[in-house]
């Protein structure tokens, strides 16, 4: 015997899926973009930390800047999302025994493939790190530099 009082609900599940599926897919794409930003920020922070540490063991302020740039570039190698490569600024104003060195790494994260869900085409992220310069390490000059007594004239 058929229950005549029950409303007919044929096709309501299909309609719900048609309405909910695009929202669910957009949410997943938004999570993918957020994950890319978090991953990029952690890699940029790591590159800045490694660059500051490398700069802190240099023998002079000039070589600290070179070591920081080389280390940051090596840390960001293989990242396709960093358009144009990382920009590295090294602060050696407090250089010397007991001082510190700061490094800022800047990178533009490419989000062009996720722009259709409302994310910007690119986002600029920065990582900053400061490392102490060892008080007891001999801070002479770069070997072979102009101030090196053993360098050829």
XYZ file of N, CA and C in Angstrom:
459
model
N 0.835 -1.171 0.000
C 0.000 0.000 0.000
C 0.885 1.241 0.000
N 0.559 2.178 -0.814
C 1.316 3.409 -0.955
C 0.873 4.434 0.086
N 1.866 5.125 0.676
C 1.542 6.166 1.648
C 1.288 7.466 0.887
N 0.084 7.913 0.874
C -0.284 9.087 0.089
C 0.105 10.390 0.792
N 0.414 10.363 2.050
C 0.743 11.583 2.776
C 2.207 11.997 2.645
N 3.102 11.102 2.167
C 4.532 11.420 2.077
C 4.800 12.265 0.827
N 5.541 13.374 0.990
C 5.848 14.203 -0.181
C 6.852 13.500 -1.081
N 6.796 13.810 -2.338
C 7.721 13.222 -3.307
C 9.023 14.014 -3.284
N 10.149 13.292 -3.184
C 11.464 13.936 -3.117
C 12.385 13.407 -4.196
N 11.849 13.000 -5.273
C 12.690 12.481 -6.344
C 13.529 13.589 -6.931
N 14.851 13.313 -7.077
C 15.770 14.260 -7.710
C 16.301 15.338 -6.794
N 15.874 15.378 -5.546
C 16.352 16.435 -4.659
C 17.831 16.267 -4.325
N 18.308 15.014 -4.236
C 19.728 14.777 -3.957
C 20.582 15.232 -5.137
N 20.156 15.007 -6.339
C 20.889 15.446 -7.523
C 20.970 16.961 -7.564
N 19.887 17.617 -7.253
C 19.867 19.074 -7.240
C 20.818 19.625 -6.179
N 20.837 19.007 -5.000
C 21.744 19.439 -3.946
C 23.201 19.284 -4.383
N 23.530 18.177 -5.047
C 24.903 17.947 -5.513
C 25.293 18.965 -6.579
N 24.382 19.300 -7.467
C 24.668 20.285 -8.513
C 24.947 21.645 -7.895
N 24.266 21.975 -6.825
C 24.465 23.273 -6.188
C 25.699 23.308 -5.289
N 26.018 22.210 -4.635
C 27.104 22.189 -3.651
C 28.469 21.912 -4.293
N 28.521 21.153 -5.364
C 29.797 20.752 -5.958
C 30.677 21.936 -6.377
N 30.174 22.956 -7.068
C 31.055 24.083 -7.419
C 31.611 24.813 -6.202
N 30.806 24.923 -5.161
C 31.283 25.577 -3.932
C 32.385 24.740 -3.294
N 32.213 23.439 -3.281
C 33.214 22.546 -2.710
C 34.516 22.609 -3.512
N 34.438 22.625 -4.817
C 35.642 22.703 -5.669
C 36.349 24.041 -5.464
N 35.583 25.139 -5.393
C 36.193 26.451 -5.146
C 36.896 26.475 -3.794
N 36.303 25.848 -2.805
C 36.927 25.772 -1.480
C 38.234 24.987 -1.532
N 38.258 23.884 -2.256
C 39.498 23.102 -2.403
C 40.580 23.889 -3.122
N 40.209 24.651 -4.152
C 41.186 25.472 -4.862
C 41.710 26.597 -3.967
N 40.827 27.161 -3.144
C 41.276 28.173 -2.191
C 42.262 27.582 -1.190
N 41.999 26.369 -0.728
C 42.941 25.692 0.176
C 44.282 25.436 -0.508
N 44.251 25.094 -1.798
C 45.499 24.887 -2.539
C 46.294 26.191 -2.606
N 45.625 27.306 -2.849
C 46.309 28.602 -2.875
C 46.867 28.979 -1.521
N 46.093 28.751 -0.467
C 46.569 29.048 0.883
C 47.753 28.157 1.238
N 47.703 26.897 0.836
C 48.833 25.998 1.079
C 50.084 26.444 0.356
N 49.917 26.927 -0.873
C 51.071 27.432 -1.622
C 51.680 28.649 -0.933
N 50.837 29.522 -0.390
C 51.345 30.712 0.305
C 52.089 30.326 1.588
N 51.546 29.388 2.339
C 52.200 28.954 3.579
C 53.536 28.288 3.264
N 53.563 27.441 2.243
C 54.804 26.779 1.851
C 55.837 27.796 1.372
N 55.395 28.749 0.571
C 56.313 29.779 0.065
C 56.873 30.615 1.208
N 56.024 31.006 2.149
C 56.487 31.811 3.280
C 57.508 31.052 4.112
N 57.282 29.761 4.330
C 58.246 28.993 5.127
C 59.565 28.824 4.379
N 59.528 28.655 3.065
C 60.773 28.542 2.306
C 61.530 29.864 2.276
N 60.816 30.970 2.168
C 61.469 32.286 2.169
C 62.071 32.563 3.548
N 61.338 32.254 4.617
C 61.883 32.426 5.975
C 63.117 31.549 6.189
N 63.077 30.327 5.686
C 64.229 29.429 5.805
C 65.433 29.938 5.039
N 65.205 30.482 3.852
C 66.305 31.038 3.055
C 66.915 32.246 3.763
N 66.079 33.086 4.372
C 66.591 34.248 5.110
C 67.396 33.803 6.327
N 66.898 32.802 7.041
C 67.612 32.288 8.221
C 68.970 31.714 7.835
N 68.993 30.896 6.777
C 70.249 30.302 6.331
C 71.225 31.366 5.828
N 70.707 32.366 5.129
C 71.562 33.439 4.615
C 72.155 34.269 5.753
N 71.349 34.546 6.780
C 71.864 35.307 7.925
C 72.947 34.524 8.659
N 72.739 33.231 8.811
C 73.741 32.400 9.483
C 75.027 32.353 8.677
N 74.914 32.210 7.356
C 76.111 32.192 6.502
C 76.833 33.537 6.561
N 76.084 34.617 6.571
C 76.700 35.945 6.631
C 77.388 36.177 7.971
N 76.871 35.580 9.037
C 77.443 35.821 10.366
C 78.807 35.175 10.552
N 79.151 34.212 9.719
C 80.463 33.571 9.865
C 81.471 34.072 8.838
N 81.086 35.102 8.097
C 82.004 35.681 7.108
C 83.115 36.453 7.822
N 84.190 36.707 7.091
C 85.335 37.403 7.682
C 85.253 38.910 7.546
N 84.402 39.398 6.662
C 84.251 40.848 6.497
C 82.813 41.152 6.093
N 82.452 42.422 6.184
C 81.092 42.828 5.830
C 80.824 42.601 4.345
N 81.808 42.825 3.507
C 81.632 42.610 2.071
C 81.394 41.148 1.736
N 82.176 40.279 2.342
C 81.969 38.859 2.075
C 80.679 38.364 2.729
N 80.226 39.023 3.800
C 78.950 38.651 4.419
C 77.804 38.903 3.446
N 77.862 40.008 2.734
C 76.812 40.299 1.754
C 76.825 39.281 0.617
N 78.023 38.918 0.146
C 78.123 37.928 -0.929
C 77.646 36.553 -0.469
N 78.062 36.142 0.732
C 77.623 34.846 1.254
C 76.111 34.794 1.461
N 75.545 35.883 1.942
C 74.100 35.924 2.158
C 73.353 35.792 0.826
N 73.797 36.505 -0.187
C 73.132 36.435 -1.494
C 73.258 35.042 -2.102
N 74.451 34.452 -2.019
C 74.656 33.114 -2.583
C 73.833 32.057 -1.840
N 73.800 32.158 -0.516
C 73.064 31.172 0.285
C 71.558 31.291 0.066
N 71.044 32.501 -0.005
C 69.605 32.686 -0.251
C 69.228 32.172 -1.636
N 70.062 32.447 -2.628
C 69.773 31.954 -3.987
C 69.795 30.429 -4.021
N 70.729 29.827 -3.311
C 70.797 28.362 -3.268
C 69.587 27.792 -2.541
N 69.125 28.456 -1.500
C 67.961 27.985 -0.754
C 66.663 28.092 -1.550
N 66.607 29.010 -2.483
C 65.396 29.205 -3.281
C 65.492 28.533 -4.647
N 66.599 27.858 -4.907
C 66.761 27.185 -6.197
C 65.713 26.090 -6.348
N 65.145 25.992 -7.527
C 64.148 24.967 -7.795
C 62.725 25.373 -7.452
N 62.508 26.612 -7.077
C 61.154 27.087 -6.793
C 60.646 27.846 -8.006
N 59.717 27.238 -8.724
C 59.185 27.865 -9.929
C 58.243 29.013 -9.590
N 57.697 29.024 -8.393
C 56.727 30.040 -8.017
C 57.360 31.387 -7.699
N 58.678 31.431 -7.489
C 59.366 32.692 -7.179
C 59.765 33.357 -8.488
N 58.889 34.191 -9.016
C 59.148 34.794 -10.319
C 60.248 35.850 -10.211
N 61.242 35.727 -11.072
C 62.355 36.668 -11.083
C 63.447 36.367 -10.084
N 63.300 35.336 -9.291
C 64.319 34.984 -8.305
C 64.206 35.846 -7.058
N 64.842 35.428 -5.979
C 64.733 36.188 -4.732
C 65.597 37.447 -4.760
N 65.132 38.464 -4.064
C 65.892 39.688 -3.845
C 66.428 39.626 -2.415
N 67.723 39.882 -2.245
C 68.355 39.739 -0.931
C 68.980 41.070 -0.514
N 68.608 41.566 0.673
C 69.236 42.750 1.262
C 69.892 42.329 2.569
N 71.169 42.697 2.700
C 71.925 42.331 3.894
C 72.277 43.592 4.670
N 71.928 43.612 5.938
C 72.232 44.748 6.812
C 73.466 44.417 7.634
N 74.584 45.062 7.301
C 75.838 44.854 8.037
C 76.206 46.091 8.854
N 75.212 46.913 9.204
C 75.510 48.139 9.955
C 76.028 47.836 11.363
N 75.683 46.682 11.925
C 76.171 46.302 13.259
C 77.234 45.213 13.136
N 77.967 45.209 12.025
C 78.969 44.180 11.782
C 80.136 44.333 12.750
N 80.623 43.251 13.245
C 81.781 43.244 14.123
C 81.581 42.228 15.231
N 82.652 41.931 15.976
C 82.537 40.965 17.067
C 81.459 41.385 18.061
N 80.530 40.491 18.322
C 79.442 40.783 19.242
C 78.274 41.516 18.590
N 78.403 41.873 17.336
C 77.333 42.574 16.626
C 76.351 41.587 16.019
N 75.690 42.027 14.986
C 74.724 41.155 14.315
C 74.657 41.502 12.839
N 74.090 40.592 12.103
C 73.861 40.796 10.681
C 72.424 40.381 10.386
N 71.732 41.197 9.606
C 70.346 40.914 9.264
C 70.200 40.700 7.764
N 69.341 39.796 7.390
C 69.098 39.496 5.981
C 67.592 39.495 5.733
N 67.190 40.173 4.660
C 65.801 40.180 4.226
C 65.736 39.591 2.825
N 64.926 38.550 2.662
C 64.727 37.901 1.365
C 63.312 38.223 0.905
N 63.187 38.740 -0.310
C 61.899 39.107 -0.883
C 61.661 38.304 -2.145
N 60.443 37.817 -2.314
C 60.113 37.019 -3.485
C 58.661 37.272 -3.871
N 58.387 37.350 -5.170
C 57.022 37.464 -5.674
C 56.506 36.067 -5.984
N 55.494 35.641 -5.254
C 54.922 34.306 -5.421
C 53.896 34.364 -6.550
N 54.078 33.522 -7.559
C 53.190 33.488 -8.714
C 51.930 32.682 -8.384
N 50.781 33.343 -8.450
C 49.496 32.693 -8.203
C 48.593 32.796 -9.429
N 49.186 33.020 -10.585
C 48.427 33.234 -11.800
C 47.502 32.085 -12.157
N 47.909 30.855 -11.851
C 47.067 29.712 -12.193
C 45.867 29.567 -11.267
N 45.819 30.331 -10.173
C 44.679 30.278 -9.250
C 43.911 31.601 -9.216
N 44.160 32.473 -10.187
C 43.522 33.791 -10.194
C 42.020 33.710 -10.416
N 41.532 32.691 -11.086
C 40.103 32.603 -11.391
C 39.227 32.362 -10.166
N 39.829 32.020 -9.013
C 39.016 31.869 -7.792
C 39.127 33.103 -6.901
N 39.746 34.156 -7.411
C 39.793 35.410 -6.671
C 41.129 35.742 -6.042
N 42.136 34.886 -6.197
C 43.461 35.202 -5.655
C 44.176 36.169 -6.597
N 45.049 37.016 -6.066
C 45.786 37.935 -6.949
C 46.749 37.153 -7.835
N 47.206 37.783 -8.918
C 48.129 37.118 -9.833
C 49.458 36.805 -9.191
N 49.920 37.671 -8.281
C 51.151 37.404 -7.537
C 51.065 38.108 -6.190
N 51.857 37.621 -5.270
C 51.883 38.177 -3.919
C 53.332 38.278 -3.478
N 53.738 39.438 -2.998
C 55.111 39.648 -2.530
C 55.233 39.229 -1.073
N 56.163 38.306 -0.816
C 56.419 37.831 0.540
C 57.851 38.154 0.936
N 58.048 38.427 2.215
C 59.384 38.721 2.742
C 59.675 37.832 3.937
N 60.939 37.457 4.024
C 61.430 36.748 5.192
C 62.602 37.531 5.759
N 62.671 37.654 7.061
C 63.745 38.425 7.695
C 64.345 37.597 8.820
N 65.664 37.645 8.910
C 66.356 36.927 9.990
C 67.572 37.728 10.426
N 67.883 37.610 11.690
C 69.063 38.262 12.269
C 69.890 37.189 12.950
N 71.203 37.233 12.728
C 72.103 36.270 13.367
C 73.231 37.040 14.053
N 73.643 36.578 15.233
C 74.742 37.248 15.925
C 76.080 36.917 15.281
N 76.971 37.897 15.303
C 78.344 37.682 14.842
C 79.149 37.249 16.061
N 79.881 36.155 15.918
C 80.614 35.578 17.042
C 81.617 36.586 17.606
N 81.640 36.697 18.927
C 82.522 37.644 19.609
C 83.982 37.209 19.553
N 84.235 35.913 19.569
C 85.595 35.425 19.730
C 86.245 34.914 18.451
N 85.573 35.043 17.318
C 86.168 34.599 16.057
C 87.013 35.719 15.489
N 88.171 35.370 14.951
C 89.054 36.358 14.348
C 88.384 36.939 13.107
N 88.145 38.222 13.119
C 87.537 38.915 11.989
C 88.612 39.737 11.288
N 89.431 39.054 10.537
C 90.461 39.754 9.774
C 89.879 40.265 8.481
N 90.578 40.011 7.437
C 90.103 40.429 6.120
C 89.861 39.197 5.284
N 89.287 39.396 4.141
C 89.120 38.297 3.202
C 90.497 37.869 2.718
N 90.777 36.570 2.613
C 92.066 36.124 2.102
C 92.294 36.647 0.695
N 93.432 37.233 0.491
C 93.776 37.754 -0.829
C 93.194 39.122 -1.104
N 92.513 39.709 -0.131
C 91.910 41.022 -0.328
C 92.948 42.117 -0.212
N 92.538 43.349 -0.387
C 93.463 44.496 -0.373
C 94.107 44.675 0.994
N 93.405 44.284 2.075
C 93.941 44.470 3.425
C 94.752 43.274 3.899
N 94.864 42.240 3.090
C 95.587 41.023 3.488
C 97.080 41.277 3.344
N 97.867 41.169 4.459
C 99.304 41.435 4.376
C 100.019 40.452 3.462
N 99.439 39.269 3.264
C 100.111 38.284 2.431
C 99.734 38.392 0.962
N 98.884 39.351 0.609
C 98.441 39.486 -0.772
C 99.521 40.133 -1.626
N 99.537 39.751 -2.868
C 100.505 40.335 -3.807
C 100.132 41.775 -4.093
N 101.129 42.658 -4.264
C 100.823 44.080 -4.503
C 100.190 44.314 -5.840
